[in-house]
mmCIF file of the C-alpha atoms, coordinates in Angstrom:
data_MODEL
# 
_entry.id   MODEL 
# 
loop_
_atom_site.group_PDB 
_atom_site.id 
_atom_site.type_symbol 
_atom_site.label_atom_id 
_atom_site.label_alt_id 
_atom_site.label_comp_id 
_atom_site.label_asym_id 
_atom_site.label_entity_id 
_atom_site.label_seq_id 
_atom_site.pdbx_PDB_ins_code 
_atom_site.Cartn_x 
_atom_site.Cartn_y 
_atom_site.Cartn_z 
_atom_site.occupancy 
_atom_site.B_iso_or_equiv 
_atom_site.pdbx_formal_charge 
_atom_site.auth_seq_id 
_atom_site.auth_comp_id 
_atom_site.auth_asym_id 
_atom_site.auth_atom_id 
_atom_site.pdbx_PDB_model_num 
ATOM 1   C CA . UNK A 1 1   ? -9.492  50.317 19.147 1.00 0.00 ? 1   UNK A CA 1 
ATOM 2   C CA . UNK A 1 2   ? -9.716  48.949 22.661 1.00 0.00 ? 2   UNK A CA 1 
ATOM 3   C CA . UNK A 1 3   ? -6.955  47.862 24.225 1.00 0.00 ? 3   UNK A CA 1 
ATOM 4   C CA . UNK A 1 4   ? -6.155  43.740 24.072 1.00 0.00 ? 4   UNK A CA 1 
ATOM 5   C CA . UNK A 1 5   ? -5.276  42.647 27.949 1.00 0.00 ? 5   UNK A CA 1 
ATOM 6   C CA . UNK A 1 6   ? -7.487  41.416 29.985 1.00 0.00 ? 6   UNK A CA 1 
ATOM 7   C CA . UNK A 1 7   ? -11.297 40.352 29.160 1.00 0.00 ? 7   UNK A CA 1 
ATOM 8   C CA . UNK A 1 8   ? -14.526 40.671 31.281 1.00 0.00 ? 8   UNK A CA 1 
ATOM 9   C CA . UNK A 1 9   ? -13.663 39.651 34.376 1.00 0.00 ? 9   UNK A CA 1 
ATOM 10  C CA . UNK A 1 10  ? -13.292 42.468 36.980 1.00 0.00 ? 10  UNK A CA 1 
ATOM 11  C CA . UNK A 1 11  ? -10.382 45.003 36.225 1.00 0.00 ? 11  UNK A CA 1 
ATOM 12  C CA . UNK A 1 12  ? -7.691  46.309 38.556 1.00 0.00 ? 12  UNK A CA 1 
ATOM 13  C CA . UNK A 1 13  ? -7.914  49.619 39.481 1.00 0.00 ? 13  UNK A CA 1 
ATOM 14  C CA . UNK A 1 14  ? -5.959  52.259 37.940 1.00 0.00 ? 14  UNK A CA 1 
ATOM 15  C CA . UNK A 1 15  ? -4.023  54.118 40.775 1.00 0.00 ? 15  UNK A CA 1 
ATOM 16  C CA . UNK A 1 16  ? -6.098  57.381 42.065 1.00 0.00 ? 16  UNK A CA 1 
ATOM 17  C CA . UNK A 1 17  ? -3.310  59.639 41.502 1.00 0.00 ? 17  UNK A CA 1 
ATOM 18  C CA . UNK A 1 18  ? -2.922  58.674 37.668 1.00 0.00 ? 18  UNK A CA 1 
ATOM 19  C CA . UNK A 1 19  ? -7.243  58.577 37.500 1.00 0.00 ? 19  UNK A CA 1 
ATOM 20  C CA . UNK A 1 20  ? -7.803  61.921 38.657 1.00 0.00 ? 20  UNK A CA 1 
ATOM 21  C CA . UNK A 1 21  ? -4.914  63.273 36.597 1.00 0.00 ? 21  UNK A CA 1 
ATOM 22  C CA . UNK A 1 22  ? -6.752  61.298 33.809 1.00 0.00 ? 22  UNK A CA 1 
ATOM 23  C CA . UNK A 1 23  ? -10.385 62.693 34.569 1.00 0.00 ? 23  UNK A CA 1 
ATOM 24  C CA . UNK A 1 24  ? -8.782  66.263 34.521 1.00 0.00 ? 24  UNK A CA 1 
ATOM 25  C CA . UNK A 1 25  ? -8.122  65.534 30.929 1.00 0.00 ? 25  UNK A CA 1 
ATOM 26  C CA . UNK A 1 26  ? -11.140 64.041 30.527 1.00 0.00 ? 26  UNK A CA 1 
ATOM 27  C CA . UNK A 1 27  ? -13.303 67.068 31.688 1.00 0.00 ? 27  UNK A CA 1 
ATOM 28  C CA . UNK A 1 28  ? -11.232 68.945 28.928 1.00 0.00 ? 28  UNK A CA 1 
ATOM 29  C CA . UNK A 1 29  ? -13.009 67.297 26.724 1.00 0.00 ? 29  UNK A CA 1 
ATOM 30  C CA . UNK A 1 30  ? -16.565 67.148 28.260 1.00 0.00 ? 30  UNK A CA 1 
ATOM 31  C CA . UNK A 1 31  ? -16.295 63.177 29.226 1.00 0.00 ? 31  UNK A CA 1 
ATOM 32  C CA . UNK A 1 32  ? -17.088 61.830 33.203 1.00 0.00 ? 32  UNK A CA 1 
ATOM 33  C CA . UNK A 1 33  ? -14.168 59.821 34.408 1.00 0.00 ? 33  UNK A CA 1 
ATOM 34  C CA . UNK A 1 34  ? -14.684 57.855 37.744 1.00 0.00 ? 34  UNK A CA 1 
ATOM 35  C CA . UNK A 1 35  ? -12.397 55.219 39.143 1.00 0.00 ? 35  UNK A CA 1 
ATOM 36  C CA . UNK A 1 36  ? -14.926 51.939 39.212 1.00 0.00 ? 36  UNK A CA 1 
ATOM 37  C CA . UNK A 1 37  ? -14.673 51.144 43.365 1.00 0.00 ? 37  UNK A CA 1 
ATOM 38  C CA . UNK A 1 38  ? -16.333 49.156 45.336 1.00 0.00 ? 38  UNK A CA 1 
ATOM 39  C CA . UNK A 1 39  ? -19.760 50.478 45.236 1.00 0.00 ? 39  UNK A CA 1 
ATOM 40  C CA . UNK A 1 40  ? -19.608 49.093 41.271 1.00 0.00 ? 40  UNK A CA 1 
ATOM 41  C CA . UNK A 1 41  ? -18.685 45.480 42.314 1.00 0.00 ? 41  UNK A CA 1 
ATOM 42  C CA . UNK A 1 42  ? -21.467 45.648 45.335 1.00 0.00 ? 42  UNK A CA 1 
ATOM 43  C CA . UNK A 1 43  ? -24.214 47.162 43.028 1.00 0.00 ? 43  UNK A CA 1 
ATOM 44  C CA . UNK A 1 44  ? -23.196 44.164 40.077 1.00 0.00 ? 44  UNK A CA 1 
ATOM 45  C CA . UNK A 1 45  ? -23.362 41.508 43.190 1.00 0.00 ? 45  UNK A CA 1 
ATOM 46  C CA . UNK A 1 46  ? -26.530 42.786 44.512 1.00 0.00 ? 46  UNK A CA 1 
ATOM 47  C CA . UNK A 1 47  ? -28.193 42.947 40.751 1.00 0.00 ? 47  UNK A CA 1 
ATOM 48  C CA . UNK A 1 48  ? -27.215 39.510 39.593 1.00 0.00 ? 48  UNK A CA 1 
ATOM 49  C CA . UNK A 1 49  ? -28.356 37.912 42.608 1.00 0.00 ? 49  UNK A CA 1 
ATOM 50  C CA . UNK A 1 50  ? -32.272 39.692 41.857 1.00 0.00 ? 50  UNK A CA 1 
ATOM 51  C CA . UNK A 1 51  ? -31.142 38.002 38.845 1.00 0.00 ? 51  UNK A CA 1 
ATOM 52  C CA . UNK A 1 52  ? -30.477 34.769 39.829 1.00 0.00 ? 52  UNK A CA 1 
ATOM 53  C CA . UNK A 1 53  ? -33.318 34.742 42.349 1.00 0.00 ? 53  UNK A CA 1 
ATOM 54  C CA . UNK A 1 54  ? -35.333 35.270 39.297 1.00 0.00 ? 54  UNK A CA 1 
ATOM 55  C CA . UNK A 1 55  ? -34.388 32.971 37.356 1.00 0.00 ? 55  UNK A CA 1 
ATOM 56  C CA . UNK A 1 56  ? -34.725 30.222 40.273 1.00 0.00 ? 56  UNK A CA 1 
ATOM 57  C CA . UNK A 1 57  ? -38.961 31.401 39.828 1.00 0.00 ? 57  UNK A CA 1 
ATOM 58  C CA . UNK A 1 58  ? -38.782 31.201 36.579 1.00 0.00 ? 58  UNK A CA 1 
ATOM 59  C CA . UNK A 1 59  ? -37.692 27.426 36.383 1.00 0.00 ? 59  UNK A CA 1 
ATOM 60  C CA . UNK A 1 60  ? -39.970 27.222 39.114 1.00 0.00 ? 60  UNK A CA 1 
ATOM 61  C CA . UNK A 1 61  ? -42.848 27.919 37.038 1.00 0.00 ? 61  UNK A CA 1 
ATOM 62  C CA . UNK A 1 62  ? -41.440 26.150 34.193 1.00 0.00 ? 62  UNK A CA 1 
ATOM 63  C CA . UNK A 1 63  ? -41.700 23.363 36.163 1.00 0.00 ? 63  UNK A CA 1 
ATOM 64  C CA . UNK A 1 64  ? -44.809 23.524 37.289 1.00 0.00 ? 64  UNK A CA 1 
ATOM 65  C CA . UNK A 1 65  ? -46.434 24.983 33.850 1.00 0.00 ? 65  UNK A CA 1 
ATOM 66  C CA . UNK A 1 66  ? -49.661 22.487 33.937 1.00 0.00 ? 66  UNK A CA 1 
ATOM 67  C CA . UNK A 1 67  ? -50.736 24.331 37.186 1.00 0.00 ? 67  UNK A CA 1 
ATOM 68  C CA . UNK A 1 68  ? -53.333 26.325 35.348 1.00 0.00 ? 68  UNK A CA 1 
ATOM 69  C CA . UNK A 1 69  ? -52.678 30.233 36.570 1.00 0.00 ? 69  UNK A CA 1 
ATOM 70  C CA . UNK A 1 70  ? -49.177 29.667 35.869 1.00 0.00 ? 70  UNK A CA 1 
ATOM 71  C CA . UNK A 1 71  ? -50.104 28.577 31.843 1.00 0.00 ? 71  UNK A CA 1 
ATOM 72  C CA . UNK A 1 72  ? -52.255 31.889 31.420 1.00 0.00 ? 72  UNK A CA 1 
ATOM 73  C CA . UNK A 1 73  ? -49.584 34.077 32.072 1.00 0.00 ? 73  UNK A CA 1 
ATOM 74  C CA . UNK A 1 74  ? -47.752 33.323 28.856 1.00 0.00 ? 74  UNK A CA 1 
ATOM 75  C CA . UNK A 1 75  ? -44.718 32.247 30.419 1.00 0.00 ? 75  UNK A CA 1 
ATOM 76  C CA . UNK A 1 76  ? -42.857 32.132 27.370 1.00 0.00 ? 76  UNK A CA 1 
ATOM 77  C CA . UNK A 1 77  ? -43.215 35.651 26.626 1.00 0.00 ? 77  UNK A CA 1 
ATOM 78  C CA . UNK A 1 78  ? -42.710 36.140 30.589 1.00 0.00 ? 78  UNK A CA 1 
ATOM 79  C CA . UNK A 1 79  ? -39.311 34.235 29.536 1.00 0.00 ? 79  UNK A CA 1 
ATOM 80  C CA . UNK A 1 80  ? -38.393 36.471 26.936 1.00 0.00 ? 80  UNK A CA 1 
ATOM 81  C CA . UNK A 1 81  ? -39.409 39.829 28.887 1.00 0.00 ? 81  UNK A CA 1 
ATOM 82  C CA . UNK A 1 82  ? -36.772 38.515 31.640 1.00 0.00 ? 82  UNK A CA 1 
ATOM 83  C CA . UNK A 1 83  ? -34.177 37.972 29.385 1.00 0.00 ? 83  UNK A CA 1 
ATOM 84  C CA . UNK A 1 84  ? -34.336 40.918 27.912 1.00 0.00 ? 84  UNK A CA 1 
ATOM 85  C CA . UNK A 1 85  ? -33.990 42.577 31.188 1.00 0.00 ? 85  UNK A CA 1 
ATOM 86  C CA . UNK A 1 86  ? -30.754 40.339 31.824 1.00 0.00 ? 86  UNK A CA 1 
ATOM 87  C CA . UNK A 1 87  ? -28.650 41.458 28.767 1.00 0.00 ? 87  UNK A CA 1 
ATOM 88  C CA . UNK A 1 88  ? -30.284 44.722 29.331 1.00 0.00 ? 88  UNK A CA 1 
ATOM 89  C CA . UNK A 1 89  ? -28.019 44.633 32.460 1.00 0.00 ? 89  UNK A CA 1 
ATOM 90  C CA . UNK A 1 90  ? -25.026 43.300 30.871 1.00 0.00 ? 90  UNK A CA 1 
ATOM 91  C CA . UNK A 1 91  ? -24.966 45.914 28.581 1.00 0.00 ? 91  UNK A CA 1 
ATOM 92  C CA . UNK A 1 92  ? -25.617 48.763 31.620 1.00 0.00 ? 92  UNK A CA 1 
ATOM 93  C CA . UNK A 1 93  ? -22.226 47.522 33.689 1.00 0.00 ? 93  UNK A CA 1 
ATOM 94  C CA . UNK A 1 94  ? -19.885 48.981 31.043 1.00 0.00 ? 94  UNK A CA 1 
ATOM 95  C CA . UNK A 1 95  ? -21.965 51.963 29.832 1.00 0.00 ? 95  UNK A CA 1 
ATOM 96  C CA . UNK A 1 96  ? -22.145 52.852 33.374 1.00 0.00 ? 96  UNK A CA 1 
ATOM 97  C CA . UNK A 1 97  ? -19.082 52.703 34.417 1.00 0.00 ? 97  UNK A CA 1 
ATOM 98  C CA . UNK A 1 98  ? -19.325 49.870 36.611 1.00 0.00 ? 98  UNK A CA 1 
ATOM 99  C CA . UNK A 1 99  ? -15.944 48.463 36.064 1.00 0.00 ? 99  UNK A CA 1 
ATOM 100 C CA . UNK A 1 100 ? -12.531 49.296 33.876 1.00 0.00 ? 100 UNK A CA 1 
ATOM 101 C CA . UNK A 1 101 ? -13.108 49.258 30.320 1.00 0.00 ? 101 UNK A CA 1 
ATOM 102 C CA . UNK A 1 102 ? -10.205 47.169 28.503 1.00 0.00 ? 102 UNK A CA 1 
ATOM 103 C CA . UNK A 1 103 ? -10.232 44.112 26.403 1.00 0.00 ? 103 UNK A CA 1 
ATOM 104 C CA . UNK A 1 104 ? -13.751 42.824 25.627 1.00 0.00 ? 104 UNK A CA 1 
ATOM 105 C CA . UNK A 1 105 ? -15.303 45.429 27.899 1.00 0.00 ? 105 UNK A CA 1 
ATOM 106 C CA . UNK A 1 106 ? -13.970 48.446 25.627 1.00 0.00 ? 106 UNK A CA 1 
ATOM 107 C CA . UNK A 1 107 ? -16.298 47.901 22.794 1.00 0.00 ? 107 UNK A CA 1 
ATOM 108 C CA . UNK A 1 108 ? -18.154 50.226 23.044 1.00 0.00 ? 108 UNK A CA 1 
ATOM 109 C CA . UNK A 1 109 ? -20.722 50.256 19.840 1.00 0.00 ? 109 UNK A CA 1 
ATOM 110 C CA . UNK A 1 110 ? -21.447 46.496 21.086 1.00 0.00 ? 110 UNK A CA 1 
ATOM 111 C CA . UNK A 1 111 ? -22.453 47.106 25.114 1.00 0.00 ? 111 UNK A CA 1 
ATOM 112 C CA . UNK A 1 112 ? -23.818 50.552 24.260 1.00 0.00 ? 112 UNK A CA 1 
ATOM 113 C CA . UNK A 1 113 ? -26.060 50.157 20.962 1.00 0.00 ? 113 UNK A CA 1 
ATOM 114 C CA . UNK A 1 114 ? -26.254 46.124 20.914 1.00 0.00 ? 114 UNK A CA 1 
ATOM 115 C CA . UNK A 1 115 ? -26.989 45.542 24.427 1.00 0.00 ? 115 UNK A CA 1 
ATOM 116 C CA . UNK A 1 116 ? -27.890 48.674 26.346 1.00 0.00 ? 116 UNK A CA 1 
ATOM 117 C CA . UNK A 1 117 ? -30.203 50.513 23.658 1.00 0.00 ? 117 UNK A CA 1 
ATOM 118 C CA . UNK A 1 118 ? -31.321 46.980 21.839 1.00 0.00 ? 118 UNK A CA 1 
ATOM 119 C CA . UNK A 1 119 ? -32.402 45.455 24.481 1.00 0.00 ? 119 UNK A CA 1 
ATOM 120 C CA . UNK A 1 120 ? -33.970 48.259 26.694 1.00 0.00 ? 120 UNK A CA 1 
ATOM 121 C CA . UNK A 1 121 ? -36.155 48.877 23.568 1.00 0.00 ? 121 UNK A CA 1 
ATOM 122 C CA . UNK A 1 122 ? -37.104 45.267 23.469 1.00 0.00 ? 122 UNK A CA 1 
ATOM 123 C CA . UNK A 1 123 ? -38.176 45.178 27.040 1.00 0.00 ? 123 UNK A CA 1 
ATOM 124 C CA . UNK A 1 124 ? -40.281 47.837 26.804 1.00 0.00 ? 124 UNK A CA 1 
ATOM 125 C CA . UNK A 1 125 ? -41.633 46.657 23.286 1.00 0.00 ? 125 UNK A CA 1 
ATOM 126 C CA . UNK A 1 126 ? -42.392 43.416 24.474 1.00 0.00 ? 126 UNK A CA 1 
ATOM 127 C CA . UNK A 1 127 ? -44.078 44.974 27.706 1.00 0.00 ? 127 UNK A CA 1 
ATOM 128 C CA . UNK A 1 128 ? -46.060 46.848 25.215 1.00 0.00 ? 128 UNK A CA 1 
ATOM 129 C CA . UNK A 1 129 ? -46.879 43.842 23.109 1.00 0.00 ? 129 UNK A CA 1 
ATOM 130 C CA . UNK A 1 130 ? -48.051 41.839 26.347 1.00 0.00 ? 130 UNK A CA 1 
ATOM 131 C CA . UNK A 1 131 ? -49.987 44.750 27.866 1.00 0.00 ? 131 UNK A CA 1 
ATOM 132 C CA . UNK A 1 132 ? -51.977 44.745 24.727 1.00 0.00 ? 132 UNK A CA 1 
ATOM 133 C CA . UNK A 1 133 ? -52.587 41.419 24.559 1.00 0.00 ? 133 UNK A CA 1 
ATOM 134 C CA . UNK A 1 134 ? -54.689 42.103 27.498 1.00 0.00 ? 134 UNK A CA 1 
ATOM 135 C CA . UNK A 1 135 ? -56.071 45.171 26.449 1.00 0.00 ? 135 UNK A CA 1 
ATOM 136 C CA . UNK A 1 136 ? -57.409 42.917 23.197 1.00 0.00 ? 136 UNK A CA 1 
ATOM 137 C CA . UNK A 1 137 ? -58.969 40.521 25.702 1.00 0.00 ? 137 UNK A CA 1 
ATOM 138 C CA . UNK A 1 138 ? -60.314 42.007 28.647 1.00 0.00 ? 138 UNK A CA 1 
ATOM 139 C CA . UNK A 1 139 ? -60.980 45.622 27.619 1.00 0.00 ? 139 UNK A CA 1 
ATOM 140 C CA . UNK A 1 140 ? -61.988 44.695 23.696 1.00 0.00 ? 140 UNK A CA 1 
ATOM 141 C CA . UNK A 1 141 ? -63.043 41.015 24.373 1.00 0.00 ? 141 UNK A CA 1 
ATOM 142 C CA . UNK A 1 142 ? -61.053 39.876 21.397 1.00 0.00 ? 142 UNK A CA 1 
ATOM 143 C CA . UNK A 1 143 ? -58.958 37.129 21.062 1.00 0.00 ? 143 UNK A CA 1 
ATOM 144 C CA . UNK A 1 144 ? -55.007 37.615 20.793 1.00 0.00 ? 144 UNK A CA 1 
ATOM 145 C CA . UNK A 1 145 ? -53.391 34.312 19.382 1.00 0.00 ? 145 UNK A CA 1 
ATOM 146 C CA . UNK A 1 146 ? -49.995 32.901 19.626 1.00 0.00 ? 146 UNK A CA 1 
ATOM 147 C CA . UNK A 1 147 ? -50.084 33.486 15.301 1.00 0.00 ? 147 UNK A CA 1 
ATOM 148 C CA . UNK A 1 148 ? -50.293 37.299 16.895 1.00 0.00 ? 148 UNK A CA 1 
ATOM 149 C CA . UNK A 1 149 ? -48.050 36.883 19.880 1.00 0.00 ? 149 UNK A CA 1 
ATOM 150 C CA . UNK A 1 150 ? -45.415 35.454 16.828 1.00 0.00 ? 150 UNK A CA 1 
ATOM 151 C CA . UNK A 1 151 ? -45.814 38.337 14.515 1.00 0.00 ? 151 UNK A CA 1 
ATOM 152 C CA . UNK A 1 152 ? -45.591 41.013 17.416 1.00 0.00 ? 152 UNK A CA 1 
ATOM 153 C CA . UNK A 1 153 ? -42.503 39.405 18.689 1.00 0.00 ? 153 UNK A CA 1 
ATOM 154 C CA . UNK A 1 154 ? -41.011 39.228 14.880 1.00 0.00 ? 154 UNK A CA 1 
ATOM 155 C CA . UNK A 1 155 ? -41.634 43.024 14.024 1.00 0.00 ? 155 UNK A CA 1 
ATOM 156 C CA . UNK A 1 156 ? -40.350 44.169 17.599 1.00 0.00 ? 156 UNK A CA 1 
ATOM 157 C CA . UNK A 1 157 ? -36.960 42.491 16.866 1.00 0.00 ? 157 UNK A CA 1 
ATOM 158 C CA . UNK A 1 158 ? -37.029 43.562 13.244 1.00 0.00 ? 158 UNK A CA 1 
ATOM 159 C CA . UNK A 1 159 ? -37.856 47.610 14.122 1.00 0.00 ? 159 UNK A CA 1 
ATOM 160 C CA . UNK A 1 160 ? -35.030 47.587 17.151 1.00 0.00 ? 160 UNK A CA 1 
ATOM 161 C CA . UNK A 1 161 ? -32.391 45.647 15.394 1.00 0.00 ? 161 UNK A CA 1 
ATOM 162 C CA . UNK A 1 162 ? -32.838 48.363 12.652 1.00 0.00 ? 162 UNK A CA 1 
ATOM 163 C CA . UNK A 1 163 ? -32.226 51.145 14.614 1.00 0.00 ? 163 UNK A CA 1 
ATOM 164 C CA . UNK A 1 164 ? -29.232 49.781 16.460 1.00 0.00 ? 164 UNK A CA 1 
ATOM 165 C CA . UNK A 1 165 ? -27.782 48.446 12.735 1.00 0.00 ? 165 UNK A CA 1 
ATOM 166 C CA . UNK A 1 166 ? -28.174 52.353 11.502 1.00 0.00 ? 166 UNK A CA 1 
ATOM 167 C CA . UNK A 1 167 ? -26.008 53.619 14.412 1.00 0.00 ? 167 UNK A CA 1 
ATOM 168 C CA . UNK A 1 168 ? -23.563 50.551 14.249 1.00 0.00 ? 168 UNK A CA 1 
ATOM 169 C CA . UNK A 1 169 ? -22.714 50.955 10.462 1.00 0.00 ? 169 UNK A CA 1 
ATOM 170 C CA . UNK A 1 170 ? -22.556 55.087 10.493 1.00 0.00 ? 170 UNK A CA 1 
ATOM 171 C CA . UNK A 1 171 ? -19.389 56.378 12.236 1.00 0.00 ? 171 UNK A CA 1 
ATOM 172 C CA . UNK A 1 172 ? -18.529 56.282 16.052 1.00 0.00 ? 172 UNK A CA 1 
ATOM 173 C CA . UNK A 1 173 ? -18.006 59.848 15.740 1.00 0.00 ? 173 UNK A CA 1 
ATOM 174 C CA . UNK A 1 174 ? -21.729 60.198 16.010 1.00 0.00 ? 174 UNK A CA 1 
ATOM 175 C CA . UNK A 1 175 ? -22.567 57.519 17.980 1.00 0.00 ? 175 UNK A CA 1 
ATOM 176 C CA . UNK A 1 176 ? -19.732 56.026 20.648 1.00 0.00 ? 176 UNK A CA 1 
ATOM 177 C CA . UNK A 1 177 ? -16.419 55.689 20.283 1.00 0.00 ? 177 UNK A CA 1 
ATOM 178 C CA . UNK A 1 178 ? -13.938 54.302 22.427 1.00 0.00 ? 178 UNK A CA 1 
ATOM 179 C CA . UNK A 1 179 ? -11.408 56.749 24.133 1.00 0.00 ? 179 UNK A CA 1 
ATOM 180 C CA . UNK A 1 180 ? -8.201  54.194 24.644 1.00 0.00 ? 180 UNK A CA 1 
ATOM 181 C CA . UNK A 1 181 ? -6.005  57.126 26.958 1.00 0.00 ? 181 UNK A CA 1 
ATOM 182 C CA . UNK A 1 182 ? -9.220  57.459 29.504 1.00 0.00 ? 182 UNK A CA 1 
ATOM 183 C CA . UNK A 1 183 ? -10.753 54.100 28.900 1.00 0.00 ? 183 UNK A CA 1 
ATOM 184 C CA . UNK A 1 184 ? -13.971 55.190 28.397 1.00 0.00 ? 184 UNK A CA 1 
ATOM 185 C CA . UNK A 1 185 ? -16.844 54.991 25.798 1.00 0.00 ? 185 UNK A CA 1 
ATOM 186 C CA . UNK A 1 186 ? -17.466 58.499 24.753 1.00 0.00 ? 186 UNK A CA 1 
ATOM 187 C CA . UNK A 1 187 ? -21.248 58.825 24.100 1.00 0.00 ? 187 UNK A CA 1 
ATOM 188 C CA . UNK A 1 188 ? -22.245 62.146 21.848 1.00 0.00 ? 188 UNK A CA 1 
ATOM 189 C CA . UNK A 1 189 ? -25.049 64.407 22.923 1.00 0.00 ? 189 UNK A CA 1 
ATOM 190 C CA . UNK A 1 190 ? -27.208 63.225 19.300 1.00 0.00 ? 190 UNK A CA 1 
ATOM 191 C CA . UNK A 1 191 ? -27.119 59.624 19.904 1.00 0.00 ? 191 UNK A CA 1 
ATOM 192 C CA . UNK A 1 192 ? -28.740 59.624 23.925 1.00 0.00 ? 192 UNK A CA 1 
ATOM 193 C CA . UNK A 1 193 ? -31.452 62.634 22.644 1.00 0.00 ? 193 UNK A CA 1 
ATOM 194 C CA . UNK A 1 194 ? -31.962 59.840 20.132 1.00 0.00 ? 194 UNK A CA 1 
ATOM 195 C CA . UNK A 1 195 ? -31.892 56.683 22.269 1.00 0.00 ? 195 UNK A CA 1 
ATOM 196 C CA . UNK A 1 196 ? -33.638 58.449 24.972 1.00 0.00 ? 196 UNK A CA 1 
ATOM 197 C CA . UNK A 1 197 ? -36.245 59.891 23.047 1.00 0.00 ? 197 UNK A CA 1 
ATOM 198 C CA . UNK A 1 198 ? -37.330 56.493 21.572 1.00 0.00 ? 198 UNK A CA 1 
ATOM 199 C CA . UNK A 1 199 ? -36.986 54.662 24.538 1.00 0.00 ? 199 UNK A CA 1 
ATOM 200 C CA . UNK A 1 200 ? -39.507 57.789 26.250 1.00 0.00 ? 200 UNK A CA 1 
ATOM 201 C CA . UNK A 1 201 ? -41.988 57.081 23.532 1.00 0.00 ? 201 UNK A CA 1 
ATOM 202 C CA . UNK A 1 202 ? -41.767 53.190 24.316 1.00 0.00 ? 202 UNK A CA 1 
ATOM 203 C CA . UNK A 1 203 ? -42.133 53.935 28.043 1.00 0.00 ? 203 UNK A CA 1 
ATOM 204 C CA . UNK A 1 204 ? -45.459 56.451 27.384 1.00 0.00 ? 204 UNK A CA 1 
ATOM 205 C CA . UNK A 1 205 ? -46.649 53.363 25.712 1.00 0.00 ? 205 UNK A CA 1 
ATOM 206 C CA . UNK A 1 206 ? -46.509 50.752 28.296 1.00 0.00 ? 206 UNK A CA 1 
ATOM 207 C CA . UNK A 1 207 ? -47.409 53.645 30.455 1.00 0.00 ? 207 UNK A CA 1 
ATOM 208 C CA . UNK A 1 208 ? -50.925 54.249 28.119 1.00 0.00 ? 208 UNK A CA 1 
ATOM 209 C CA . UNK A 1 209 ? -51.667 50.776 28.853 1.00 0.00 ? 209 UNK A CA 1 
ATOM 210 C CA . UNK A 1 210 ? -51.104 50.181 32.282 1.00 0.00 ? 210 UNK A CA 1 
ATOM 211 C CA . UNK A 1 211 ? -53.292 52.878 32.443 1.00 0.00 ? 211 UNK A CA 1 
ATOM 212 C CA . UNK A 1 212 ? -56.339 51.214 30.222 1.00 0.00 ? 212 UNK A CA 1 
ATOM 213 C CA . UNK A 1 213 ? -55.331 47.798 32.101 1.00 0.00 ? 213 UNK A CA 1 
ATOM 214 C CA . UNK A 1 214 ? -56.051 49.327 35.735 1.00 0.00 ? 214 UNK A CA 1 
ATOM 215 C CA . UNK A 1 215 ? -59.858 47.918 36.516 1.00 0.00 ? 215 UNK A CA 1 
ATOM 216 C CA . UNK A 1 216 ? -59.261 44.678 34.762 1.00 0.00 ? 216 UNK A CA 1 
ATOM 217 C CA . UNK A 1 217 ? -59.468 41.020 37.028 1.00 0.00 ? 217 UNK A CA 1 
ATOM 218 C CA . UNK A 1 218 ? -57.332 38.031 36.645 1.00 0.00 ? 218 UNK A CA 1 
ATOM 219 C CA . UNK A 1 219 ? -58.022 35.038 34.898 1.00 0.00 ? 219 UNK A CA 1 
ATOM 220 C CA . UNK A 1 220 ? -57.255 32.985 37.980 1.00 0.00 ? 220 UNK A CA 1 
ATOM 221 C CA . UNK A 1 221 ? -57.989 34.984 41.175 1.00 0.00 ? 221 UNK A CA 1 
ATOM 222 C CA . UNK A 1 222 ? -57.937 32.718 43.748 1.00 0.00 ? 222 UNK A CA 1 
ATOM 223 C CA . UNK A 1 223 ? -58.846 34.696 47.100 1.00 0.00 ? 223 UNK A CA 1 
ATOM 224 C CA . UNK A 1 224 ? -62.105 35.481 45.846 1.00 0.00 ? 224 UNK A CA 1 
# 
């Protein structure tokens, strides 16, 4: 179990001696130990501000949804995508190392599976859904309604929650597992040849259609 102090602000820093005595032990047993340093906290400022600055557009456009170009984007699945993308973050600061993991941060099955993997798959499942949504209009000059856009969206959560609900209820062993004396999630070789293949197939996807989707024109094209 993780340890109890602290939560998820920002760690101290364990003292460099004790780390690299620590991350000795830890190549022992074939698991990276770095000391989090300042590059972590400038690459989580840097991040949530492309965040942020995101976000500001999106309420932007929210607030300006009448303006025609901006309602045939589908900025509710735009919405979604982005949010994805935001706890898709979240999930990458402690599986990357990114700061100290104690108290809430040391969970590892819950950043790792239920925030890294989940929602990586659902970005790139919801790209896939919104890429062919075009592909159904423009290329197939079909229509793709929001009764479609609904279902999509319900099996993509359905097939990824799945997945990550298998590898949370079958033993850490296999999966992650928190390691309390080098405060780190210890991810086995079968679970990222898992995740990764997945998410590869997901990406060839989106990649498939972005390929299909290269000669199409906008709706709303308003410099020609």
């Amino acid at each position: 179990m993780p340890p109890s102090n602290g939560g998820l602000a920002l760690q101290p820093r364990i003292d460099p001696a004790t780390r690299e005595n620590v991350s000795v032990l830890g190549g022992m047993f074939g698991i990276k130990v770095d000391n989090p340093d300042h590059d972590d906290t400038v690459t989580i400022a840097v991040c949530a501000s492309v965040f942020g600055l995101t976000a500001v557009m999106l309420t932007y456009a929210w607030c300006n949804y009448n303006y025609r170009p901006i309602r045939a984007k589908n900025l509710t699945w735009t919405t979604l995508i982005y949010l994805s993308t935001v706890l898709w973050f979240l999930g990458n600061i402690p599986a990357n190392g990114h700061v100290r993991l104690v108290g809430a941060w040391g969970h590892c099955k819950l950043w790792i599976i239920w925030f890294r993997v989940l929602f990586c798959f659902v970005f790139a499942s919801m790209t896939i859904v919104r890429f062919y949504a075009l592909e159904r209009v423009f290329n197939q000059k079909k229509p793709f309604t929001m009764w479609s856009s609904f279902i999509s969206g319900c099996v993509v959560i359905v097939l990824n929650v799945v997945y990550c609900l298998v590898n949370q209820l079958i033993s850490g062993s296999l999966t992650t597992e928190y390691v309390e004396l080098l405060e780190v999630c210890n991810v086995t070789q079968a679970f990222r040849i898992a995740a990764l293949t997945f998410q590869w197939v997901l990406w060839a996807g989106v990649g498939v259609l972005f390929f299909r989707l290269r000669n199409i024109q906008s709706s709303f094209n308003e410099f020609r």
